Amino acid sequence: MNTYDLASGLLEIVPTAFRYRRENPVLIGEGEWRELPTEVPQLGPIRDEASLIVRELDTALKHNNWRPDRNLIAFPDPGLWSLGSVEQRAPIRKIHLGYLEPIRRFPVIERVPELVVAFLTKIPGWDDYVKREYHPGVGWHYHYLSDPRKRSDVLIAWDTRWQPPAEAPDDLPPPPRPLFGEKHGEGKADFSAKPWLWGDRKKESMHDVCAPDLKKWPIHEFRCASNHAEPVWPSSARLTSMHVPVSPPAKLSGKKKQRR
């Protein structure tokens, strides 16, 4: 089988959450909360078959001395290429004038050789299947919907890097973990949301309906809001910056410089 047939066959058998629409969404009542599911999708058989094809394709490309005619997009951080994905969705929650659907995503193959990724870019629709990942899978987050069957292009996520203040007044409740919103998946959504028009009642209801999840799941199980995300609630929140490690100072040479 030639390399193009291998690549085309690979994309045919690998599922992708970016082309999936759930036919019968589950909706819970306004003000109700239901715990997020703990079981994970079983990907064993499809993962084994897809991994075998990836290895065959990688071997064939190297044997043919194939080289991409253009470089892959350069990324400054050490993310890995994943292939295929399955979404796990929890029952949809009612908020003020809208809905939120909790979702997490599991890649079918977590690491794909860059040579294979470069070749897959020649297949139409490849970008629905190949994604840049910075950690295995994408943790729990929330999609905003205008009704249970219409997904918007706005994603809601916690600031997972936020830390409560070390010293808080005893007579005041602890500050809430900030919740953020961001544009995501434009072109694949059913409609474009306008979060800048949301009122405080709607934004606070988003926080209220999602906050109980934080008591059941460790914070690393959630997707962190992206750097371009805007605050949902509290509306004055600012996203916690990523810690940038500081390189240690260079050691001085033991030799003294000669004076000229």
mmCIF file with all atom_site columns, N, CA and C in Angstrom, residues 65-133:
data_model
loop_
_atom_site.group_PDB
_atom_site.id
_atom_site.type_symbol
_atom_site.label_atom_id
_atom_site.label_alt_id
_atom_site.label_comp_id
_atom_site.label_asym_id
_atom_site.label_entity_id
_atom_site.label_seq_id
_atom_site.pdbx_PDB_ins_code
_atom_site.Cartn_x
_atom_site.Cartn_y
_atom_site.Cartn_z
_atom_site.occupancy
_atom_site.B_iso_or_equiv
_atom_site.pdbx_formal_charge
_atom_site.auth_seq_id
_atom_site.auth_comp_id
_atom_site.auth_asym_id
_atom_site.auth_atom_id
_atom_site.pdbx_PDB_model_num
ATOM 1   N N  . ASN A 1 65  ? 12.488  8.240  1.443  1.00 0.00 ? 65  ASN A N  1
ATOM 2   C CA . ASN A 1 65  ? 13.227  9.493  1.608  1.00 0.00 ? 65  ASN A CA 1
ATOM 3   C C  . ASN A 1 65  ? 12.337  10.700 1.317  1.00 0.00 ? 65  ASN A C  1
ATOM 4   N N  . TRP A 1 66  ? 11.077  10.609 1.779  1.00 0.00 ? 66  TRP A N  1
ATOM 5   C CA . TRP A 1 66  ? 10.137  11.714 1.533  1.00 0.00 ? 66  TRP A CA 1
ATOM 6   C C  . TRP A 1 66  ? 10.445  12.890 2.447  1.00 0.00 ? 66  TRP A C  1
ATOM 7   N N  . ARG A 1 67  ? 10.365  14.076 1.875  1.00 0.00 ? 67  ARG A N  1
ATOM 8   C CA . ARG A 1 67  ? 10.588  15.300 2.630  1.00 0.00 ? 67  ARG A CA 1
ATOM 9   C C  . ARG A 1 67  ? 9.446   16.269 2.351  1.00 0.00 ? 67  ARG A C  1
ATOM 10  N N  . PRO A 1 68  ? 8.967   16.979 3.349  1.00 0.00 ? 68  PRO A N  1
ATOM 11  C CA . PRO A 1 68  ? 7.871   17.934 3.129  1.00 0.00 ? 68  PRO A CA 1
ATOM 12  C C  . PRO A 1 68  ? 8.343   19.088 2.259  1.00 0.00 ? 68  PRO A C  1
ATOM 13  N N  . ASP A 1 69  ? 7.428   19.602 1.455  1.00 0.00 ? 69  ASP A N  1
ATOM 14  C CA . ASP A 1 69  ? 7.778   20.736 0.602  1.00 0.00 ? 69  ASP A CA 1
ATOM 15  C C  . ASP A 1 69  ? 7.677   22.067 1.342  1.00 0.00 ? 69  ASP A C  1
ATOM 16  N N  . ARG A 1 70  ? 7.222   22.010 2.571  1.00 0.00 ? 70  ARG A N  1
ATOM 17  C CA . ARG A 1 70  ? 7.187   23.222 3.413  1.00 0.00 ? 70  ARG A CA 1
ATOM 18  C C  . ARG A 1 70  ? 7.330   22.796 4.865  1.00 0.00 ? 70  ARG A C  1
ATOM 19  N N  . ASN A 1 71  ? 7.833   23.702 5.674  1.00 0.00 ? 71  ASN A N  1
ATOM 20  C CA . ASN A 1 71  ? 8.033   23.405 7.086  1.00 0.00 ? 71  ASN A CA 1
ATOM 21  C C  . ASN A 1 71  ? 6.714   23.487 7.844  1.00 0.00 ? 71  ASN A C  1
ATOM 22  N N  . LEU A 1 72  ? 6.573   22.661 8.885  1.00 0.00 ? 72  LEU A N  1
ATOM 23  C CA . LEU A 1 72  ? 5.432   22.781 9.763  1.00 0.00 ? 72  LEU A CA 1
ATOM 24  C C  . LEU A 1 72  ? 5.503   24.109 10.506 1.00 0.00 ? 72  LEU A C  1
ATOM 25  N N  . ILE A 1 73  ? 4.340   24.580 10.930 1.00 0.00 ? 73  ILE A N  1
ATOM 26  C CA . ILE A 1 73  ? 4.303   25.833 11.676 1.00 0.00 ? 73  ILE A CA 1
ATOM 27  C C  . ILE A 1 73  ? 5.146   25.696 12.944 1.00 0.00 ? 73  ILE A C  1
ATOM 28  N N  . ALA A 1 74  ? 6.023   26.650 13.148 1.00 0.00 ? 74  ALA A N  1
ATOM 29  C CA . ALA A 1 74  ? 6.902   26.589 14.319 1.00 0.00 ? 74  ALA A CA 1
ATOM 30  C C  . ALA A 1 74  ? 6.127   26.984 15.581 1.00 0.00 ? 74  ALA A C  1
ATOM 31  N N  . PHE A 1 75  ? 6.297   26.230 16.628 1.00 0.00 ? 75  PHE A N  1
ATOM 32  C CA . PHE A 1 75  ? 5.676   26.526 17.908 1.00 0.00 ? 75  PHE A CA 1
ATOM 33  C C  . PHE A 1 75  ? 6.778   26.780 18.932 1.00 0.00 ? 75  PHE A C  1
ATOM 34  N N  . PRO A 1 76  ? 6.623   27.838 19.757 1.00 0.00 ? 76  PRO A N  1
ATOM 35  C CA . PRO A 1 76  ? 7.678   28.159 20.720 1.00 0.00 ? 76  PRO A CA 1
ATOM 36  C C  . PRO A 1 76  ? 7.733   27.205 21.900 1.00 0.00 ? 76  PRO A C  1
ATOM 37  N N  . ASP A 1 77  ? 6.630   26.475 22.178 1.00 0.00 ? 77  ASP A N  1
ATOM 38  C CA . ASP A 1 77  ? 6.647   25.600 23.338 1.00 0.00 ? 77  ASP A CA 1
ATOM 39  C C  . ASP A 1 77  ? 6.647   24.140 22.901 1.00 0.00 ? 77  ASP A C  1
ATOM 40  N N  . PRO A 1 78  ? 7.060   23.239 23.788 1.00 0.00 ? 78  PRO A N  1
ATOM 41  C CA . PRO A 1 78  ? 7.313   21.854 23.398 1.00 0.00 ? 78  PRO A CA 1
ATOM 42  C C  . PRO A 1 78  ? 6.054   20.994 23.356 1.00 0.00 ? 78  PRO A C  1
ATOM 43  N N  . GLY A 1 79  ? 5.060   21.401 22.575 1.00 0.00 ? 79  GLY A N  1
ATOM 44  C CA . GLY A 1 79  ? 3.866   20.591 22.430 1.00 0.00 ? 79  GLY A CA 1
ATOM 45  C C  . GLY A 1 79  ? 4.121   19.396 21.530 1.00 0.00 ? 79  GLY A C  1
ATOM 46  N N  . LEU A 1 80  ? 3.229   18.413 21.616 1.00 0.00 ? 80  LEU A N  1
ATOM 47  C CA . LEU A 1 80  ? 3.327   17.213 20.796 1.00 0.00 ? 80  LEU A CA 1
ATOM 48  C C  . LEU A 1 80  ? 2.122   17.134 19.875 1.00 0.00 ? 80  LEU A C  1
ATOM 49  N N  . TRP A 1 81  ? 2.311   16.479 18.728 1.00 0.00 ? 81  TRP A N  1
ATOM 50  C CA . TRP A 1 81  ? 1.219   16.310 17.779 1.00 0.00 ? 81  TRP A CA 1
ATOM 51  C C  . TRP A 1 81  ? 0.406   15.084 18.162 1.00 0.00 ? 81  TRP A C  1
ATOM 52  N N  . SER A 1 82  ? -0.926  15.255 18.248 1.00 0.00 ? 82  SER A N  1
ATOM 53  C CA . SER A 1 82  ? -1.819  14.135 18.511 1.00 0.00 ? 82  SER A CA 1
ATOM 54  C C  . SER A 1 82  ? -2.678  13.886 17.280 1.00 0.00 ? 82  SER A C  1
ATOM 55  N N  . LEU A 1 83  ? -3.292  12.704 17.250 1.00 0.00 ? 83  LEU A N  1
ATOM 56  C CA . LEU A 1 83  ? -4.116  12.326 16.098 1.00 0.00 ? 83  LEU A CA 1
ATOM 57  C C  . LEU A 1 83  ? -5.441  11.768 16.582 1.00 0.00 ? 83  LEU A C  1
ATOM 58  N N  . GLY A 1 84  ? -6.526  12.312 16.065 1.00 0.00 ? 84  GLY A N  1
ATOM 59  C CA . GLY A 1 84  ? -7.854  11.842 16.415 1.00 0.00 ? 84  GLY A CA 1
ATOM 60  C C  . GLY A 1 84  ? -8.246  12.222 17.826 1.00 0.00 ? 84  GLY A C  1
ATOM 61  N N  . SER A 1 85  ? -9.525  12.218 18.103 1.00 0.00 ? 85  SER A N  1
ATOM 62  C CA . SER A 1 85  ? -9.976  12.571 19.444 1.00 0.00 ? 85  SER A CA 1
ATOM 63  C C  . SER A 1 85  ? -11.406 12.088 19.665 1.00 0.00 ? 85  SER A C  1
ATOM 64  N N  . VAL A 1 86  ? -11.696 11.856 20.930 1.00 0.00 ? 86  VAL A N  1
ATOM 65  C CA . VAL A 1 86  ? -13.041 11.480 21.355 1.00 0.00 ? 86  VAL A CA 1
ATOM 66  C C  . VAL A 1 86  ? -13.435 12.411 22.485 1.00 0.00 ? 86  VAL A C  1
ATOM 67  N N  . GLU A 1 87  ? -14.611 12.992 22.387 1.00 0.00 ? 87  GLU A N  1
ATOM 68  C CA . GLU A 1 87  ? -15.099 13.874 23.433 1.00 0.00 ? 87  GLU A CA 1
ATOM 69  C C  . GLU A 1 87  ? -16.014 13.113 24.382 1.00 0.00 ? 87  GLU A C  1
ATOM 70  N N  . GLN A 1 88  ? -15.856 13.407 25.657 1.00 0.00 ? 88  GLN A N  1
ATOM 71  C CA . GLN A 1 88  ? -16.793 12.911 26.661 1.00 0.00 ? 88  GLN A CA 1
ATOM 72  C C  . GLN A 1 88  ? -17.610 14.093 27.143 1.00 0.00 ? 88  GLN A C  1
ATOM 73  N N  . ARG A 1 89  ? -18.919 13.971 27.041 1.00 0.00 ? 89  ARG A N  1
ATOM 74  C CA . ARG A 1 89  ? -19.804 15.075 27.385 1.00 0.00 ? 89  ARG A CA 1
ATOM 75  C C  . ARG A 1 89  ? -20.678 14.713 28.580 1.00 0.00 ? 89  ARG A C  1
ATOM 76  N N  . ALA A 1 90  ? -20.816 15.656 29.483 1.00 0.00 ? 90  ALA A N  1
ATOM 77  C CA . ALA A 1 90  ? -21.690 15.483 30.635 1.00 0.00 ? 90  ALA A CA 1
ATOM 78  C C  . ALA A 1 90  ? -23.028 16.159 30.346 1.00 0.00 ? 90  ALA A C  1
ATOM 79  N N  . PRO A 1 91  ? -24.068 15.861 31.131 1.00 0.00 ? 91  PRO A N  1
ATOM 80  C CA . PRO A 1 91  ? -25.367 16.509 30.909 1.00 0.00 ? 91  PRO A CA 1
ATOM 81  C C  . PRO A 1 91  ? -25.264 18.029 30.889 1.00 0.00 ? 91  PRO A C  1
ATOM 82  N N  . ILE A 1 92  ? -26.043 18.622 30.016 1.00 0.00 ? 92  ILE A N  1
ATOM 83  C CA . ILE A 1 92  ? -26.038 20.074 29.814 1.00 0.00 ? 92  ILE A CA 1
ATOM 84  C C  . ILE A 1 92  ? -26.706 20.768 31.002 1.00 0.00 ? 92  ILE A C  1
ATOM 85  N N  . ARG A 1 93  ? -26.091 21.872 31.426 1.00 0.00 ? 93  ARG A N  1
ATOM 86  C CA . ARG A 1 93  ? -26.577 22.608 32.585 1.00 0.00 ? 93  ARG A CA 1
ATOM 87  C C  . ARG A 1 93  ? -27.240 23.920 32.152 1.00 0.00 ? 93  ARG A C  1
ATOM 88  N N  . LYS A 1 94  ? -28.344 24.241 32.791 1.00 0.00 ? 94  LYS A N  1
ATOM 89  C CA . LYS A 1 94  ? -29.068 25.479 32.498 1.00 0.00 ? 94  LYS A CA 1
ATOM 90  C C  . LYS A 1 94  ? -28.453 26.622 33.273 1.00 0.00 ? 94  LYS A C  1
ATOM 91  N N  . ILE A 1 95  ? -28.190 27.724 32.574 1.00 0.00 ? 95  ILE A N  1
ATOM 92  C CA . ILE A 1 95  ? -27.746 28.966 33.202 1.00 0.00 ? 95  ILE A CA 1
ATOM 93  C C  . ILE A 1 95  ? -28.752 30.054 32.854 1.00 0.00 ? 95  ILE A C  1
ATOM 94  N N  . HIS A 1 96  ? -28.522 31.245 33.320 1.00 0.00 ? 96  HIS A N  1
ATOM 95  C CA . HIS A 1 96  ? -29.418 32.355 32.991 1.00 0.00 ? 96  HIS A CA 1
ATOM 96  C C  . HIS A 1 96  ? -29.298 32.675 31.501 1.00 0.00 ? 96  HIS A C  1
ATOM 97  N N  . LEU A 1 97  ? -30.371 32.484 30.764 1.00 0.00 ? 97  LEU A N  1
ATOM 98  C CA . LEU A 1 97  ? -30.436 32.780 29.327 1.00 0.00 ? 97  LEU A CA 1
ATOM 99  C C  . LEU A 1 97  ? -29.405 31.987 28.516 1.00 0.00 ? 97  LEU A C  1
ATOM 100 N N  . GLY A 1 98  ? -29.295 30.703 28.818 1.00 0.00 ? 98  GLY A N  1
ATOM 101 C CA . GLY A 1 98  ? -28.372 29.886 28.045 1.00 0.00 ? 98  GLY A CA 1
ATOM 102 C C  . GLY A 1 98  ? -28.077 28.564 28.723 1.00 0.00 ? 98  GLY A C  1
ATOM 103 N N  . TYR A 1 99  ? -27.033 27.884 28.213 1.00 0.00 ? 99  TYR A N  1
ATOM 104 C CA . TYR A 1 99  ? -26.676 26.558 28.701 1.00 0.00 ? 99  TYR A CA 1
ATOM 105 C C  . TYR A 1 99  ? -25.157 26.390 28.658 1.00 0.00 ? 99  TYR A C  1
ATOM 106 N N  . LEU A 1 100 ? -24.652 25.492 29.491 1.00 0.00 ? 100 LEU A N  1
ATOM 107 C CA . LEU A 1 100 ? -23.252 25.100 29.454 1.00 0.00 ? 100 LEU A CA 1
ATOM 108 C C  . LEU A 1 100 ? -23.175 23.579 29.380 1.00 0.00 ? 100 LEU A C  1
ATOM 109 N N  . GLU A 1 101 ? -22.270 23.070 28.528 1.00 0.00 ? 101 GLU A N  1
ATOM 110 C CA . GLU A 1 101 ? -22.069 21.637 28.408 1.00 0.00 ? 101 GLU A CA 1
ATOM 111 C C  . GLU A 1 101 ? -20.646 21.283 28.823 1.00 0.00 ? 101 GLU A C  1
ATOM 112 N N  . PRO A 1 102 ? -20.474 20.539 29.926 1.00 0.00 ? 102 PRO A N  1
ATOM 113 C CA . PRO A 1 102 ? -19.128 20.117 30.334 1.00 0.00 ? 102 PRO A CA 1
ATOM 114 C C  . PRO A 1 102 ? -18.570 19.085 29.350 1.00 0.00 ? 102 PRO A C  1
ATOM 115 N N  . ILE A 1 103 ? -17.304 19.268 28.982 1.00 0.00 ? 103 ILE A N  1
ATOM 116 C CA . ILE A 1 103 ? -16.667 18.405 27.986 1.00 0.00 ? 103 ILE A CA 1
ATOM 117 C C  . ILE A 1 103 ? -15.203 18.199 28.358 1.00 0.00 ? 103 ILE A C  1
ATOM 118 N N  . ARG A 1 104 ? -14.692 17.002 28.090 1.00 0.00 ? 104 ARG A N  1
ATOM 119 C CA . ARG A 1 104 ? -13.247 16.788 28.086 1.00 0.00 ? 104 ARG A CA 1
ATOM 120 C C  . ARG A 1 104 ? -12.920 15.926 26.866 1.00 0.00 ? 104 ARG A C  1
ATOM 121 N N  . ARG A 1 105 ? -11.676 16.031 26.410 1.00 0.00 ? 105 ARG A N  1
ATOM 122 C CA . ARG A 1 105 ? -11.308 15.385 25.146 1.00 0.00 ? 105 ARG A CA 1
ATOM 123 C C  . ARG A 1 105 ? -10.104 14.479 25.347 1.00 0.00 ? 105 ARG A C  1
ATOM 124 N N  . PHE A 1 106 ? -10.156 13.309 24.696 1.00 0.00 ? 106 PHE A N  1
ATOM 125 C CA . PHE A 1 106 ? -9.080  12.321 24.762 1.00 0.00 ? 106 PHE A CA 1
ATOM 126 C C  . PHE A 1 106 ? -8.513  12.098 23.361 1.00 0.00 ? 106 PHE A C  1
ATOM 127 N N  . PRO A 1 107 ? -7.214  12.276 23.165 1.00 0.00 ? 107 PRO A N  1
ATOM 128 C CA . PRO A 1 107 ? -6.637  11.964 21.849 1.00 0.00 ? 107 PRO A CA 1
ATOM 129 C C  . PRO A 1 107 ? -6.565  10.462 21.632 1.00 0.00 ? 107 PRO A C  1
ATOM 130 N N  . VAL A 1 108 ? -6.723  10.042 20.377 1.00 0.00 ? 108 VAL A N  1
ATOM 131 C CA . VAL A 1 108 ? -6.590  8.625  20.043 1.00 0.00 ? 108 VAL A CA 1
ATOM 132 C C  . VAL A 1 108 ? -5.123  8.221  20.096 1.00 0.00 ? 108 VAL A C  1
ATOM 133 N N  . ILE A 1 109 ? -4.260  9.006  19.460 1.00 0.00 ? 109 ILE A N  1
ATOM 134 C CA . ILE A 1 109 ? -2.810  8.784  19.529 1.00 0.00 ? 109 ILE A CA 1
ATOM 135 C C  . ILE A 1 109 ? -2.177  10.056 20.077 1.00 0.00 ? 109 ILE A C  1
ATOM 136 N N  . GLU A 1 110 ? -1.456  9.937  21.166 1.00 0.00 ? 110 GLU A N  1
ATOM 137 C CA . GLU A 1 110 ? -0.932  11.119 21.846 1.00 0.00 ? 110 GLU A CA 1
ATOM 138 C C  . GLU A 1 110 ? 0.327   11.672 21.205 1.00 0.00 ? 110 GLU A C  1
ATOM 139 N N  . ARG A 1 111 ? 1.116   10.834 20.527 1.00 0.00 ? 111 ARG A N  1
ATOM 140 C CA . ARG A 1 111 ? 2.358   11.305 19.905 1.00 0.00 ? 111 ARG A CA 1
ATOM 141 C C  . ARG A 1 111 ? 2.442   10.794 18.475 1.00 0.00 ? 111 ARG A C  1
ATOM 142 N N  . VAL A 1 112 ? 2.497   11.713 17.542 1.00 0.00 ? 112 VAL A N  1
ATOM 143 C CA . VAL A 1 112 ? 2.601   11.367 16.118 1.00 0.00 ? 112 VAL A CA 1
ATOM 144 C C  . VAL A 1 112 ? 3.904   11.955 15.590 1.00 0.00 ? 112 VAL A C  1
ATOM 145 N N  . PRO A 1 113 ? 4.729   11.160 14.891 1.00 0.00 ? 113 PRO A N  1
ATOM 146 C CA . PRO A 1 113 ? 5.986   11.693 14.345 1.00 0.00 ? 113 PRO A CA 1
ATOM 147 C C  . PRO A 1 113 ? 5.735   12.887 13.436 1.00 0.00 ? 113 PRO A C  1
ATOM 148 N N  . GLU A 1 114 ? 6.617   13.885 13.509 1.00 0.00 ? 114 GLU A N  1
ATOM 149 C CA . GLU A 1 114 ? 6.419   15.096 12.721 1.00 0.00 ? 114 GLU A CA 1
ATOM 150 C C  . GLU A 1 114 ? 6.448   14.819 11.219 1.00 0.00 ? 114 GLU A C  1
ATOM 151 N N  . LEU A 1 115 ? 7.199   13.803 10.803 1.00 0.00 ? 115 LEU A N  1
ATOM 152 C CA . LEU A 1 115 ? 7.219   13.458 9.382  1.00 0.00 ? 115 LEU A CA 1
ATOM 153 C C  . LEU A 1 115 ? 5.836   12.988 8.927  1.00 0.00 ? 115 LEU A C  1
ATOM 154 N N  . VAL A 1 116 ? 5.170   12.206 9.764  1.00 0.00 ? 116 VAL A N  1
ATOM 155 C CA . VAL A 1 116 ? 3.810   11.746 9.456  1.00 0.00 ? 116 VAL A CA 1
ATOM 156 C C  . VAL A 1 116 ? 2.843   12.919 9.453  1.00 0.00 ? 116 VAL A C  1
ATOM 157 N N  . VAL A 1 117 ? 2.984   13.821 10.441 1.00 0.00 ? 117 VAL A N  1
ATOM 158 C CA . VAL A 1 117 ? 2.117   15.000 10.495 1.00 0.00 ? 117 VAL A CA 1
ATOM 159 C C  . VAL A 1 117 ? 2.272   15.827 9.223  1.00 0.00 ? 117 VAL A C  1
ATOM 160 N N  . ALA A 1 118 ? 3.521   16.031 8.777  1.00 0.00 ? 118 ALA A N  1
ATOM 161 C CA . ALA A 1 118 ? 3.772   16.822 7.565  1.00 0.00 ? 118 ALA A CA 1
ATOM 162 C C  . ALA A 1 118 ? 3.114   16.176 6.352  1.00 0.00 ? 118 ALA A C  1
ATOM 163 N N  . PHE A 1 119 ? 3.135   14.847 6.278  1.00 0.00 ? 119 PHE A N  1
ATOM 164 C CA . PHE A 1 119 ? 2.512   14.171 5.146  1.00 0.00 ? 119 PHE A CA 1
ATOM 165 C C  . PHE A 1 119 ? 0.984   14.241 5.218  1.00 0.00 ? 119 PHE A C  1
ATOM 166 N N  . LEU A 1 120 ? 0.437   14.173 6.429  1.00 0.00 ? 120 LEU A N  1
ATOM 167 C CA . LEU A 1 120 ? -1.019  14.231 6.591  1.00 0.00 ? 120 LEU A CA 1
ATOM 168 C C  . LEU A 1 120 ? -1.586  15.579 6.171  1.00 0.00 ? 120 LEU A C  1
ATOM 169 N N  . THR A 1 121 ? -0.763  16.621 6.186  1.00 0.00 ? 121 THR A N  1
ATOM 170 C CA . THR A 1 121 ? -1.259  17.941 5.758  1.00 0.00 ? 121 THR A CA 1
ATOM 171 C C  . THR A 1 121 ? -1.615  17.949 4.274  1.00 0.00 ? 121 THR A C  1
ATOM 172 N N  . LYS A 1 122 ? -1.260  16.929 3.530  1.00 0.00 ? 122 LYS A N  1
ATOM 173 C CA . LYS A 1 122 ? -1.601  16.836 2.115  1.00 0.00 ? 122 LYS A CA 1
ATOM 174 C C  . LYS A 1 122 ? -3.004  16.261 1.914  1.00 0.00 ? 122 LYS A C  1
ATOM 175 N N  . ILE A 1 123 ? -3.608  15.738 2.999  1.00 0.00 ? 123 ILE A N  1
ATOM 176 C CA . ILE A 1 123 ? -4.931  15.133 2.924  1.00 0.00 ? 123 ILE A CA 1
ATOM 177 C C  . ILE A 1 123 ? -5.978  16.185 3.282  1.00 0.00 ? 123 ILE A C  1
ATOM 178 N N  . PRO A 1 124 ? -6.993  16.414 2.439  1.00 0.00 ? 124 PRO A N  1
ATOM 179 C CA . PRO A 1 124 ? -8.026  17.410 2.768  1.00 0.00 ? 124 PRO A CA 1
ATOM 180 C C  . PRO A 1 124 ? -8.694  17.111 4.110  1.00 0.00 ? 124 PRO A C  1
ATOM 181 N N  . GLY A 1 125 ? -8.880  18.145 4.907  1.00 0.00 ? 125 GLY A N  1
ATOM 182 C CA . GLY A 1 125 ? -9.516  18.007 6.211  1.00 0.00 ? 125 GLY A CA 1
ATOM 183 C C  . GLY A 1 125 ? -8.609  17.505 7.309  1.00 0.00 ? 125 GLY A C  1
ATOM 184 N N  . TRP A 1 126 ? -7.297  17.474 7.050  1.00 0.00 ? 126 TRP A N  1
ATOM 185 C CA . TRP A 1 126 ? -6.342  16.923 8.024  1.00 0.00 ? 126 TRP A CA 1
ATOM 186 C C  . TRP A 1 126 ? -6.387  17.658 9.372  1.00 0.00 ? 126 TRP A C  1
ATOM 187 N N  . ASP A 1 127 ? -6.671  18.975 9.344  1.00 0.00 ? 127 ASP A N  1
ATOM 188 C CA . ASP A 1 127 ? -6.588  19.751 10.585 1.00 0.00 ? 127 ASP A CA 1
ATOM 189 C C  . ASP A 1 127 ? -7.742  19.467 11.546 1.00 0.00 ? 127 ASP A C  1
ATOM 190 N N  . ASP A 1 128 ? -8.735  18.675 11.110 1.00 0.00 ? 128 ASP A N  1
ATOM 191 C CA . ASP A 1 128 ? -9.751  18.209 12.050 1.00 0.00 ? 128 ASP A CA 1
ATOM 192 C C  . ASP A 1 128 ? -9.232  17.056 12.904 1.00 0.00 ? 128 ASP A C  1
ATOM 193 N N  . TYR A 1 129 ? -8.151  16.431 12.477 1.00 0.00 ? 129 TYR A N  1
ATOM 194 C CA . TYR A 1 129 ? -7.648  15.226 13.116 1.00 0.00 ? 129 TYR A CA 1
ATOM 195 C C  . TYR A 1 129 ? -6.337  15.445 13.866 1.00 0.00 ? 129 TYR A C  1
ATOM 196 N N  . VAL A 1 130 ? -5.479  16.294 13.335 1.00 0.00 ? 130 VAL A N  1
ATOM 197 C CA . VAL A 1 130 ? -4.153  16.499 13.910 1.00 0.00 ? 130 VAL A CA 1
ATOM 198 C C  . VAL A 1 130 ? -4.153  17.794 14.722 1.00 0.00 ? 130 VAL A C  1
ATOM 199 N N  . LYS A 1 131 ? -3.787  17.691 15.999 1.00 0.00 ? 131 LYS A N  1
ATOM 200 C CA . LYS A 1 131 ? -3.801  18.848 16.881 1.00 0.00 ? 131 LYS A CA 1
ATOM 201 C C  . LYS A 1 131 ? -2.508  18.916 17.672 1.00 0.00 ? 131 LYS A C  1
ATOM 202 N N  . ARG A 1 132 ? -2.149  20.125 18.039 1.00 0.00 ? 132 ARG A N  1
ATOM 203 C CA . ARG A 1 132 ? -0.983  20.345 18.890 1.00 0.00 ? 132 ARG A CA 1
ATOM 204 C C  . ARG A 1 132 ? -1.415  20.243 20.339 1.00 0.00 ? 132 ARG A C  1
ATOM 205 N N  . GLU A 1 133 ? -0.832  19.333 21.095 1.00 0.00 ? 133 GLU A N  1
ATOM 206 C CA . GLU A 1 133 ? -1.185  19.126 22.497 1.00 0.00 ? 133 GLU A CA 1
ATOM 207 C C  . GLU A 1 133 ? -0.014  19.521 23.387 1.00 0.00 ? 133 GLU A C  1
#
